[in-house]
Short mmCIF file of C-alpha atoms and ligand atoms in Angstrom, two decimals:
data_model
loop_
_atom_site.label_atom_id
_atom_site.label_comp_id
_atom_site.label_asym_id
_atom_site.label_seq_id
_atom_site.Cartn_x
_atom_site.Cartn_y
_atom_site.Cartn_z
CA MET L 1 -0.09 -0.23 -0.04
CA LEU L 2 2.73 2.65 1.17
CA ILE L 3 4.84 1.50 -1.97
CA ALA L 4 1.68 1.84 -4.19
CA ALA L 5 1.06 5.36 -2.85
CA LEU L 6 4.66 6.28 -2.63
CA ALA L 7 5.20 5.04 -6.80
CA LEU L 8 1.89 7.32 -7.47
CA ALA L 9 3.15 10.29 -5.54
CA LEU L 10 6.66 9.42 -7.61
CA ALA L 11 4.64 9.33 -10.89
CA ALA L 12 3.05 12.52 -10.21
CA LEU L 13 6.31 14.64 -9.47
CA ALA L 14 7.78 12.99 -12.83
CA GLY L 15 4.89 14.20 -14.59
CA LEU L 16 4.77 18.11 -12.99
CA PRO L 17 6.36 19.32 -16.24
CA TRP L 18 3.34 18.22 -18.49
CA TRP L 19 0.68 19.19 -16.42
CA LEU L 20 1.54 21.61 -13.77
CA PRO L 21 2.60 24.72 -15.89
CA GLY L 22 -0.75 24.54 -18.29
CA ARG L 23 -3.15 24.67 -14.76
CA ILE L 24 -0.66 27.55 -13.50
CA VAL L 25 -0.98 29.74 -16.71
CA ALA L 26 -4.78 28.95 -16.59
CA LEU L 27 -5.19 29.79 -12.96
CA ARG L 28 -3.17 33.36 -13.49
CA VAL L 29 -5.37 34.27 -16.59
CA ARG L 30 -8.35 33.85 -14.16
CA LEU L 31 -6.89 35.70 -11.27
CA PHE L 32 -5.99 38.39 -13.65
CA ASN L 33 -9.17 38.75 -15.06
CA ARG L 34 -10.82 38.78 -11.85
CA ILE L 35 -8.85 41.54 -10.46
CA ASN L 36 -8.92 43.36 -13.75
CA GLY L 37 -12.50 42.69 -14.12
CA ASP L 38 -14.28 42.12 -17.46
CA GLU L 39 -14.30 45.48 -18.61
CA GLY L 40 -13.13 44.68 -22.29
CA ILE L 41 -15.27 43.62 -25.53
CA PRO L 42 -12.89 40.94 -26.80
CA VAL L 43 -12.66 41.19 -30.83
CA PRO L 44 -12.64 38.87 -32.80
CA GLY L 45 -15.88 37.95 -30.46
CA ASP L 46 -19.96 37.50 -29.86
CA LEU L 47 -20.19 40.99 -30.85
CA VAL L 48 -17.99 41.38 -33.54
CA GLY L 49 -16.79 38.55 -35.87
CA VAL L 50 -13.49 38.08 -37.59
CA ASP L 51 -15.09 39.60 -40.65
CA ARG L 52 -15.47 43.01 -39.27
CA PHE L 53 -12.33 42.94 -37.32
CA ARG L 54 -10.51 45.38 -39.99
CA GLU L 55 -13.29 47.68 -40.10
CA VAL L 56 -14.06 48.10 -36.43
CA TYR L 57 -10.26 48.25 -35.61
CA SER L 58 -9.92 50.76 -38.55
CA HIS L 59 -13.12 52.87 -37.26
CA PRO L 60 -12.76 56.71 -36.50
CA ALA L 61 -14.19 56.09 -33.17
CA ALA L 62 -11.91 53.35 -32.25
CA GLY L 63 -9.43 56.00 -31.46
CA GLY L 64 -9.02 56.24 -27.35
CA ARG L 65 -5.42 55.16 -26.28
CA SER L 66 -5.28 55.42 -22.72
CA ARG L 67 -7.97 57.18 -21.10
CA GLY L 68 -10.79 55.33 -19.61
CA ALA L 69 -9.74 51.72 -19.46
CA ALA L 70 -8.44 49.88 -16.41
CA LEU L 71 -6.33 47.69 -18.62
CA SER L 72 -4.13 51.18 -19.32
CA ASP L 73 -3.02 51.08 -15.53
CA LEU L 74 -1.52 47.88 -15.93
CA PHE L 75 0.42 48.74 -19.41
CA TRP L 76 1.48 52.29 -17.43
CA TYR L 77 2.80 50.34 -15.11
CA TRP L 78 5.05 48.12 -16.81
CA LEU L 79 6.09 50.95 -19.15
CA SER L 80 7.57 53.19 -16.43
CA PRO L 81 8.98 55.75 -16.34
CA GLY L 82 7.23 58.17 -18.40
CA PRO L 83 4.06 55.92 -19.77
CA GLU L 84 2.39 59.38 -20.71
CA MET L 85 5.15 60.14 -23.21
CA HIS L 86 4.90 56.64 -24.56
CA GLN L 87 3.84 57.01 -28.27
CA GLU L 88 1.76 54.21 -28.10
CA HIS L 89 -0.21 55.24 -24.64
CA LEU L 90 -0.54 59.10 -26.05
CA GLU L 91 -3.93 60.14 -26.90
CA ALA L 92 -4.43 61.82 -30.15
CA GLY L 93 -3.58 65.67 -30.52
CA GLU L 94 -0.80 67.93 -31.20
CA ARG L 95 1.47 66.19 -28.77
CA TYR L 96 0.78 62.85 -30.24
CA ASP L 97 1.41 64.23 -33.67
CA ALA L 98 4.67 65.83 -32.60
CA VAL L 99 6.20 62.94 -31.28
CA ALA L 100 4.75 60.72 -34.20
CA ARG L 101 6.54 62.90 -36.63
CA THR L 102 9.74 62.78 -34.78
CA THR L 103 9.35 58.87 -34.48
CA ARG L 104 8.74 59.00 -38.31
CA ARG L 105 11.94 60.93 -38.90
CA LEU L 106 14.26 58.74 -36.71
CA LEU L 107 13.05 55.85 -38.66
CA ALA L 108 13.36 56.76 -42.11
CA VAL L 109 16.51 55.25 -42.87
CA PRO L 110 17.35 54.36 -46.50
CA ARG L 111 17.31 50.41 -47.00
CA ALA L 112 21.23 50.02 -47.80
CA ARG L 113 21.87 52.25 -44.48
CA ALA L 114 19.68 49.77 -42.64
CA GLU L 115 21.20 46.60 -43.90
CA GLU L 116 24.67 48.08 -43.42
CA LEU L 117 23.97 49.43 -39.88
CA THR L 118 22.37 45.78 -38.77
CA ARG L 119 25.06 43.81 -40.29
CA ARG L 120 27.63 45.91 -38.27
CA CYS L 121 25.57 45.86 -34.90
CA ALA L 122 25.09 41.97 -35.43
CA ALA L 123 28.92 41.08 -36.16
CA ARG L 124 29.67 42.80 -32.83
CA ALA L 125 26.73 40.73 -30.87
CA LEU L 126 27.20 37.41 -32.86
CA THR L 127 31.26 37.33 -31.89
CA GLY L 128 32.42 34.35 -29.83
CA LEU L 129 29.18 32.98 -29.72
CA ARG L 130 29.03 28.86 -29.88
CA GLY L 131 26.87 26.36 -27.72
CA PRO L 132 24.00 26.89 -25.79
CA VAL L 133 22.26 30.41 -25.54
CA ARG L 134 18.94 32.14 -25.03
CA LEU L 135 18.12 34.05 -28.43
CA ARG L 136 16.33 36.80 -26.73
CA ASP L 137 19.42 37.64 -24.82
CA VAL L 138 21.92 37.19 -27.78
CA MET L 139 19.53 39.69 -29.83
CA MET L 140 19.16 42.18 -27.07
CA PRO L 141 22.52 44.01 -27.33
CA LEU L 142 21.97 44.01 -31.05
CA TRP L 143 19.02 46.03 -31.23
CA ALA L 144 20.03 48.19 -28.42
CA GLU L 145 23.43 49.32 -30.36
CA PHE L 146 20.92 49.43 -33.50
CA ALA L 147 18.46 51.99 -32.06
CA TYR L 148 21.27 53.69 -30.26
CA GLU L 149 22.88 54.58 -33.74
CA LEU L 150 19.25 55.38 -35.47
CA VAL L 151 18.87 57.94 -32.60
CA PHE L 152 22.31 59.14 -32.15
CA ALA L 153 24.27 58.31 -35.08
CA GLU L 154 27.09 57.42 -33.75
CA PRO L 155 28.54 53.91 -32.67
CA CYS L 156 26.75 53.06 -29.36
CA PRO L 157 29.37 53.06 -26.30
CA ARG L 158 29.27 49.99 -24.16
CA GLU L 159 27.91 52.22 -21.08
CA ALA L 160 25.09 53.04 -23.27
CA ARG L 161 24.45 49.47 -24.69
CA ASP L 162 24.35 48.09 -20.91
CA LEU L 163 22.11 50.64 -19.61
CA ILE L 164 19.70 50.08 -22.75
CA THR L 165 19.60 46.23 -22.42
CA GLY L 166 19.39 46.50 -18.71
CA ASN L 167 16.09 48.78 -19.19
CA ALA L 168 14.63 46.35 -22.25
CA ASP L 169 14.93 43.42 -20.62
CA ASP L 170 13.70 44.73 -16.94
CA VAL L 171 10.19 46.14 -19.07
CA VAL L 172 10.20 42.82 -20.97
CA SER L 173 10.24 40.29 -18.05
CA SER L 174 8.01 42.20 -16.00
CA LEU L 175 5.77 42.26 -18.92
CA LYS L 176 5.89 38.45 -19.08
CA CYS L 177 5.89 38.60 -15.25
CA THR L 178 9.09 36.60 -14.77
CA GLY L 179 10.39 39.17 -12.98
CA LEU L 180 9.57 42.45 -11.18
CA ARG L 181 10.09 46.11 -12.12
CA HIS L 182 13.43 47.49 -10.97
CA MET L 183 12.63 51.31 -11.34
CA LYS L 184 16.45 52.35 -10.48
CA ARG L 185 17.67 50.43 -13.45
CA ARG L 186 15.24 51.86 -15.74
CA LEU L 187 15.70 55.78 -14.38
CA ARG L 188 19.81 55.33 -14.82
CA LEU L 189 18.53 55.04 -18.56
CA THR L 190 16.28 58.10 -18.44
CA ARG L 191 19.18 59.80 -16.51
CA TYR L 192 21.80 59.23 -19.39
CA LEU L 193 19.37 60.30 -22.14
CA LEU L 194 18.40 63.47 -20.54
CA GLY L 195 22.23 64.45 -20.62
CA ARG L 196 22.45 63.64 -24.40
CA LEU L 197 19.40 64.95 -25.43
CA SER L 198 21.15 67.67 -27.62
CA GLN L 199 22.80 65.27 -29.67
CA VAL L 200 19.68 63.30 -31.00
CA ARG L 201 20.21 63.55 -34.59
CA VAL L 202 16.85 64.99 -35.48
CA PRO L 203 14.94 67.99 -33.80
CA LEU L 204 12.99 66.40 -30.77
CA PRO L 205 9.15 67.61 -30.46
CA ASP L 206 8.65 70.98 -29.44
CA GLY L 207 6.56 71.86 -26.03
CA LEU L 208 7.78 68.92 -24.22
CA THR L 209 10.08 69.42 -21.40
CA PRO L 210 13.61 67.87 -21.50
CA LEU L 211 12.40 65.18 -18.71
CA GLU L 212 9.25 64.48 -21.17
CA GLN L 213 11.58 64.31 -24.21
CA ALA L 214 13.84 61.62 -22.64
CA TYR L 215 10.84 59.56 -21.61
CA TYR L 216 9.67 59.63 -25.25
CA LEU L 217 13.14 58.35 -26.51
CA GLN L 218 13.16 55.94 -23.59
CA GLY L 219 9.44 54.85 -24.51
CA ALA L 220 9.68 54.43 -28.19
CA PHE L 221 13.26 53.74 -29.29
CA PHE L 222 14.72 51.89 -25.81
CA ASN L 223 11.96 49.91 -24.63
CA THR L 224 9.52 49.50 -27.86
CA ALA L 225 11.98 49.09 -30.62
CA VAL L 226 14.73 46.79 -28.39
CA VAL L 227 12.01 44.94 -27.00
CA GLN L 228 10.08 44.30 -30.29
CA LEU L 229 13.05 43.64 -32.64
CA SER L 230 14.60 40.97 -29.99
CA GLU L 231 11.56 39.25 -29.49
CA ALA L 232 10.59 39.09 -33.12
CA MET L 233 14.11 37.79 -33.98
CA ALA L 234 14.05 35.21 -30.99
CA HIS L 235 10.81 33.81 -32.48
CA LEU L 236 12.23 33.45 -36.22
CA LEU L 237 15.22 31.96 -35.18
CA MET L 238 13.11 29.38 -32.96
CA VAL L 239 11.13 28.78 -35.81
CA LEU L 240 14.12 27.94 -37.88
CA ALA L 241 15.39 25.90 -35.13
CA ARG L 242 12.88 23.82 -34.93
CA HIS L 243 12.47 23.27 -38.80
CA PRO L 244 15.99 22.38 -40.04
CA ALA L 245 14.46 22.11 -43.76
CA ALA L 246 13.09 25.43 -43.65
CA GLN L 247 16.25 26.87 -42.03
CA GLN L 248 18.64 25.38 -45.09
CA GLU L 249 15.83 26.86 -47.45
CA ALA L 250 16.22 29.95 -45.68
CA ARG L 251 20.06 30.12 -45.58
CA THR L 252 20.54 29.34 -49.35
CA GLY L 253 17.05 30.77 -50.81
CA ASP L 254 16.49 34.26 -51.87
CA ASP L 255 15.10 37.56 -49.94
CA ARG L 256 11.58 36.76 -50.98
CA HIS L 257 11.26 33.69 -49.34
CA LEU L 258 12.83 34.73 -46.32
CA ASP L 259 10.40 37.54 -46.28
CA HIS L 260 7.58 34.80 -46.09
CA VAL L 261 9.23 33.02 -43.38
CA ILE L 262 9.05 36.22 -41.54
CA ASP L 263 5.57 36.95 -42.34
CA GLU L 264 4.78 33.61 -41.09
CA THR L 265 6.61 33.86 -38.02
CA LEU L 266 4.62 36.77 -37.28
CA ARG L 267 1.26 35.16 -38.25
CA LEU L 268 1.90 32.20 -35.56
CA TYR L 269 3.57 34.13 -32.94
CA PRO L 270 2.20 37.99 -33.27
CA LEU L 271 4.08 40.36 -30.83
CA PHE L 272 0.74 41.73 -29.61
CA GLY L 273 -1.56 39.45 -27.82
CA ILE L 274 -4.36 42.07 -27.65
CA ALA L 275 -4.14 45.71 -28.63
CA HIS L 276 -6.79 47.75 -26.76
CA ARG L 277 -8.84 50.78 -27.64
CA ILE L 278 -11.30 52.83 -25.96
CA THR L 279 -14.22 54.01 -28.27
CA THR L 280 -14.80 57.74 -28.60
CA ALA L 281 -18.40 57.51 -29.96
CA GLY L 282 -20.31 54.67 -30.59
CA ILE L 283 -19.85 52.26 -33.50
CA PRO L 284 -22.77 51.12 -35.50
CA LEU L 285 -22.94 47.52 -36.01
CA GLY L 286 -25.59 47.44 -38.35
CA GLU L 287 -29.67 48.17 -37.80
CA HIS L 288 -29.82 47.03 -34.10
CA ALA L 289 -26.41 46.90 -32.57
CA THR L 290 -23.87 49.58 -31.57
CA ILE L 291 -20.58 49.61 -29.76
CA PRO L 292 -21.37 52.27 -27.22
CA ALA L 293 -18.66 55.15 -26.61
CA GLY L 294 -16.48 54.34 -23.58
CA SER L 295 -16.16 50.56 -24.61
CA VAL L 296 -13.24 48.89 -24.65
CA LEU L 297 -12.19 46.96 -27.33
CA CYS L 298 -9.70 44.40 -27.32
CA PHE L 299 -8.40 43.23 -30.56
CA ASP L 300 -7.09 39.90 -30.37
CA TYR L 301 -4.14 39.39 -32.80
CA PRO L 302 -3.65 35.52 -32.23
CA ALA L 303 -7.08 34.82 -32.67
CA PHE L 304 -7.25 36.69 -36.03
CA HIS L 305 -3.96 35.47 -37.20
CA ARG L 306 -5.51 31.86 -36.83
CA ALA L 307 -8.98 32.51 -38.37
CA GLY L 308 -9.09 31.60 -42.52
CA PHE L 309 -6.25 29.83 -42.56
CA ASP L 310 -6.11 25.90 -43.10
CA ASP L 311 -4.44 24.03 -40.39
CA PRO L 312 -3.41 27.65 -38.69
CA ASP L 313 -1.01 25.97 -36.17
CA ARG L 314 1.22 24.61 -38.82
CA PHE L 315 4.31 26.47 -40.15
CA ASP L 316 3.99 27.23 -43.95
CA PRO L 317 5.44 30.36 -45.37
CA SER L 318 3.95 29.49 -48.71
CA ARG L 319 0.84 30.63 -47.64
CA PHE L 320 2.35 34.45 -48.28
CA ASP L 321 3.49 33.13 -51.97
CA GLY L 322 0.45 34.65 -53.66
CA PRO L 323 -1.12 37.89 -52.75
CA SER L 324 -1.44 38.70 -49.39
CA ARG L 325 -3.39 41.65 -48.74
CA GLU L 326 -6.84 39.83 -47.89
CA LEU L 327 -5.07 37.44 -45.49
CA ASN L 328 -5.93 37.64 -41.61
CA HIS L 329 -2.38 39.04 -41.15
CA ILE L 330 -1.58 42.41 -39.39
CA PRO L 331 1.77 41.84 -37.87
CA PHE L 332 2.24 45.71 -37.52
CA GLY L 333 -1.23 46.78 -36.77
CA VAL L 334 -3.67 48.50 -39.28
CA ALA L 335 -3.06 51.35 -41.52
CA ALA L 336 -6.12 53.14 -40.43
CA ASN L 337 -5.21 53.12 -36.71
CA ARG L 338 -1.73 54.10 -35.46
CA PRO L 339 -0.08 51.27 -37.08
CA CYS L 340 3.76 50.32 -36.18
CA PRO L 341 6.01 53.01 -37.71
CA ALA L 342 8.59 50.43 -38.05
CA TRP L 343 6.55 48.30 -40.16
CA ARG L 344 8.73 48.95 -43.31
CA LEU L 345 12.24 49.15 -41.33
CA ALA L 346 11.60 46.28 -38.96
CA PRO L 347 11.53 43.61 -41.66
CA ILE L 348 14.42 44.94 -43.39
CA ALA L 349 16.47 44.78 -40.45
CA MET L 350 15.13 41.50 -39.05
CA ARG L 351 16.05 39.96 -42.86
CA THR L 352 19.44 41.31 -42.60
CA ALA L 353 19.93 39.99 -39.17
CA ALA L 354 18.81 36.41 -39.60
CA ARG L 355 21.27 36.19 -42.53
CA GLU L 356 24.10 37.25 -40.55
CA VAL L 357 23.17 34.62 -38.16
CA LEU L 358 22.50 31.98 -40.58
CA ARG L 359 25.62 32.59 -42.29
CA ARG L 360 27.60 31.92 -38.92
CA TYR L 361 25.58 29.04 -37.22
CA VAL L 362 23.27 26.00 -37.66
CA LEU L 363 20.65 26.38 -35.30
CA ASP L 364 18.87 23.67 -32.85
CA THR L 365 16.32 23.54 -30.15
CA SER L 366 14.35 21.18 -28.36
CA ALA L 367 12.67 23.89 -26.21
CA THR L 368 9.09 24.61 -25.99
CA HIS L 369 7.93 27.51 -28.49
CA THR L 370 5.27 29.86 -27.03
CA ARG L 371 3.82 33.28 -28.24
CA SER L 372 4.97 34.76 -24.86
CA LEU L 373 8.47 33.18 -25.19
CA PRO L 374 9.16 33.15 -21.30
CA ASN L 375 12.15 30.65 -21.83
CA ARG L 376 13.75 33.59 -23.92
CA GLY L 377 14.26 31.09 -26.54
CA PRO L 378 17.10 28.34 -25.75
CA CYS L 379 18.97 27.56 -28.51
CA LEU L 380 22.25 25.61 -29.73
CA LEU L 381 24.56 27.35 -31.94
CA THR L 382 27.10 25.14 -34.27
CA PRO L 383 29.52 27.33 -36.29
CA VAL L 384 29.07 26.40 -39.80
CA GLY L 385 31.11 24.20 -41.12
CA GLU L 386 31.97 22.27 -37.88
CA PRO L 387 30.38 18.93 -37.18
CA ARG L 388 27.11 19.17 -35.42
CA ARG L 389 27.30 17.02 -32.03
CA VAL L 390 23.90 18.01 -30.48
CA ARG L 391 21.98 15.10 -29.64
CA ALA L 392 23.00 14.92 -25.80
CA ALA L 393 22.62 18.47 -25.48
CA LEU L 394 19.38 18.75 -26.91
CA ALA L 395 18.12 15.73 -24.63
CA LEU L 396 19.26 17.97 -21.70
CA MET L 397 17.82 21.20 -23.08
CA ARG L 398 14.41 19.46 -22.95
CA VAL L 399 14.53 18.15 -19.80
CA ARG L 400 15.71 21.48 -18.33
CA ASP L 401 13.24 23.61 -20.34
CA ARG L 402 10.76 21.32 -18.97
CA TRP L 403 11.49 21.93 -15.39
CA GLU L 404 12.30 25.29 -15.62
CA ASP L 405 8.97 25.73 -16.91
CA VAL L 406 7.30 24.22 -13.67
CA TRP L 407 9.28 26.86 -11.59
CA ARG L 408 8.79 29.79 -13.86
CA SER L 409 4.98 29.18 -13.91
CA LEU L 410 5.01 29.41 -10.18
CA VAL L 411 7.02 32.39 -10.27
CA GLN L 412 4.76 34.15 -12.93
CA LEU L 413 1.73 33.59 -11.09
CA VAL L 414 3.22 35.05 -7.84
CA LEU L 415 5.15 38.19 -9.31
CA GLY L 416 1.88 38.92 -11.93
CA THR L 417 -0.58 38.51 -9.12
CA TYR L 418 1.49 40.92 -7.08
CA MET L 419 2.08 43.26 -10.15
CA VAL L 420 -1.40 43.63 -11.26
CA TRP L 421 -2.53 44.04 -7.67
CA ASP L 422 -0.14 46.72 -7.34
CA ALA L 423 -0.95 48.77 -10.69
CA ARG L 424 -4.53 48.71 -9.66
CA ARG L 425 -3.51 50.03 -6.26
CA ARG L 426 -1.28 52.84 -7.98
CA ARG L 427 -3.65 53.53 -10.92
CA LEU L 428 -0.90 55.82 -12.88
CA CYS L 429 -3.20 56.37 -16.03
CA HIS L 430 -6.29 57.05 -14.30
CA ARG L 431 -4.69 59.55 -11.71
CA HIS L 432 -2.87 61.09 -14.65
CA PHE L 433 -6.05 61.74 -16.13
CA HIS L 434 -7.65 63.10 -13.03
CA ASP L 435 -5.02 65.42 -12.40
CA LEU L 436 -4.85 66.70 -15.49
CA ALA L 437 -8.47 67.33 -15.65
CA GLU L 438 -8.41 68.94 -12.41
CA ASN L 439 -5.42 71.17 -13.84
CA ARG L 440 -2.81 70.18 -11.43
CA ASP L 441 0.69 68.84 -12.08
CA ALA L 442 0.44 65.19 -13.78
CA ARG L 443 3.67 64.04 -13.21
CA ARG L 444 3.77 61.62 -10.33
CA VAL L 445 6.39 59.13 -8.88
CA PRO L 446 6.39 56.24 -11.64
C1 HEM O 1 9.17 43.29 -35.84
C2 HEM O 1 9.23 43.92 -35.01
C3 HEM O 1 7.85 45.16 -34.51
C4 HEM O 1 6.23 44.55 -34.56
C5 HEM O 1 6.00 42.86 -35.15
C6 HEM O 1 5.68 45.63 -34.06
C7 HEM O 1 4.06 45.57 -33.93
C8 HEM O 1 3.70 46.85 -33.39
C9 HEM O 1 1.97 46.75 -33.63
C10 HEM O 1 1.23 45.47 -34.08
C11 HEM O 1 1.72 47.73 -33.37
C12 HEM O 1 0.16 48.30 -33.31
C13 HEM O 1 -0.53 48.34 -31.90
C14 HEM O 1 -1.86 48.93 -31.68
O1 HEM O 1 -2.68 49.00 -32.90
O2 HEM O 1 -1.62 49.41 -30.52
C15 HEM O 1 2.91 48.60 -32.93
C16 HEM O 1 2.82 49.91 -32.51
C17 HEM O 1 4.14 50.65 -32.37
N1 HEM O 1 5.29 50.12 -32.82
FE1 HEM O 1 6.02 48.45 -33.37
N2 HEM O 1 6.59 46.62 -33.64
C18 HEM O 1 7.87 45.97 -33.89
C19 HEM O 1 8.64 47.04 -34.16
C20 HEM O 1 9.03 48.46 -33.62
C21 HEM O 1 10.05 49.17 -33.79
C22 HEM O 1 11.25 48.81 -34.28
C23 HEM O 1 9.90 50.76 -33.09
C24 HEM O 1 10.75 51.54 -33.16
C25 HEM O 1 10.21 53.09 -32.55
C26 HEM O 1 8.56 50.34 -32.77
C27 HEM O 1 7.52 51.24 -31.99
C28 HEM O 1 6.03 51.48 -32.37
C29 HEM O 1 5.42 52.43 -31.78
C30 HEM O 1 6.11 53.87 -31.33
C31 HEM O 1 4.24 51.87 -31.70
C32 HEM O 1 2.80 52.90 -31.37
C33 HEM O 1 2.28 53.71 -32.85
C34 HEM O 1 1.50 54.53 -32.13
O3 HEM O 1 0.15 54.29 -31.09
O4 HEM O 1 1.47 55.81 -32.82
N3 HEM O 1 7.84 49.00 -33.28
N4 HEM O 1 4.06 48.14 -33.09
#
């Protein structure tokens, strides 16, 4: 009897990696929903189907960005300091226009220059690498240097690179609930940027204080640009590591093929889970239904990207061989409603960086690959031309990844619950707009 119970307990323990993380993730989602309330209207969902997804997203009344959504308090918390100056979260108006114009000017880089810059940054980031790595960690210094040079038009000093990666890693880890926010680390970058404002290669938006200008740069370039490009590249390289035939084709094929691999990667693993908007007026849905003003619309990228594709979970870049305008594929958002300003530059930079990696290494992985990528993309790099002895290393990686998942899901549950609670307590977004309405100084401790 005792032996049977012991055997059962051992079997349950050995099986933890297969059943516990999934349950904990489900519990976390339930808890978050409970704390956040169910203010959002999911799109696609019961009210708005896939067929009207783009129409509603593109509607002029789907324009509110932060004010009036409890969800904004959470994003502002994760993106602090200066979330009120983050382009993504500024409400429409003069300030937004000035900021968006500056971002466009900083990103307007000719293709050849973008490729040359990416190659140079990749060469430095990839020097001396081999064996097991985490792809997101490999990519972050590359994009930190890239973003720095976009902004300051000079090579990135090591001190700045470390400040930028420290900030970006802290933001993305807290967003994924694998770590808490370290505000001192983030504010060190703010102070550095404050001292360098006069060296930015385009004029910064008028009417902003120096601190607001530093927050703007930190938000768009040293947070969003670095995080998004690092995550996107980690996904792309994970996909290639998991599909050896596609990897070989990408290594030898033309740019068009590699672009389709990138498209398919971003279809399967869109960087945004949801993007939310607050309606500024009613949106009619036909004769009998209207989405009322003040609603929070939650546009669900993964759901939209799966709809209308055969076997949607299968990796298949040939889906993009034909015309792609009509496909349910919006990795950079929708053109009519604040799309990503890097929609042209990001794929060029990603393709160039992928070529640099594939030219140097063969990639292998046995780790799990999910959209949120909390494991940061474990991968084995074998220099091209060297014998690939990876079987034992891949077996070890598999076991380690599954067990890390058990521990990580518990950490995410605890830290995530704490941060959601803390964000609801601080109500950074709500208080900002409340103070603005009351005409008080809206700047607060982040
Ligand atoms: C592969 C990389 C990237 C992907 C997939 C991506 C995706 C997106 C998406 C989907 C949105 C729109 C979300 C919405 O509708 O609310 C967005 C917005 C934005 N992205 Fe990106 N992004 C990437 C890289 C970058 C880079 C390199 C920058 C550099 C500055 C950047 C800056 C921004 C900004 C500032 C916004 C807010 C736009 C606005 O509200 O005016 N992104 N991004």
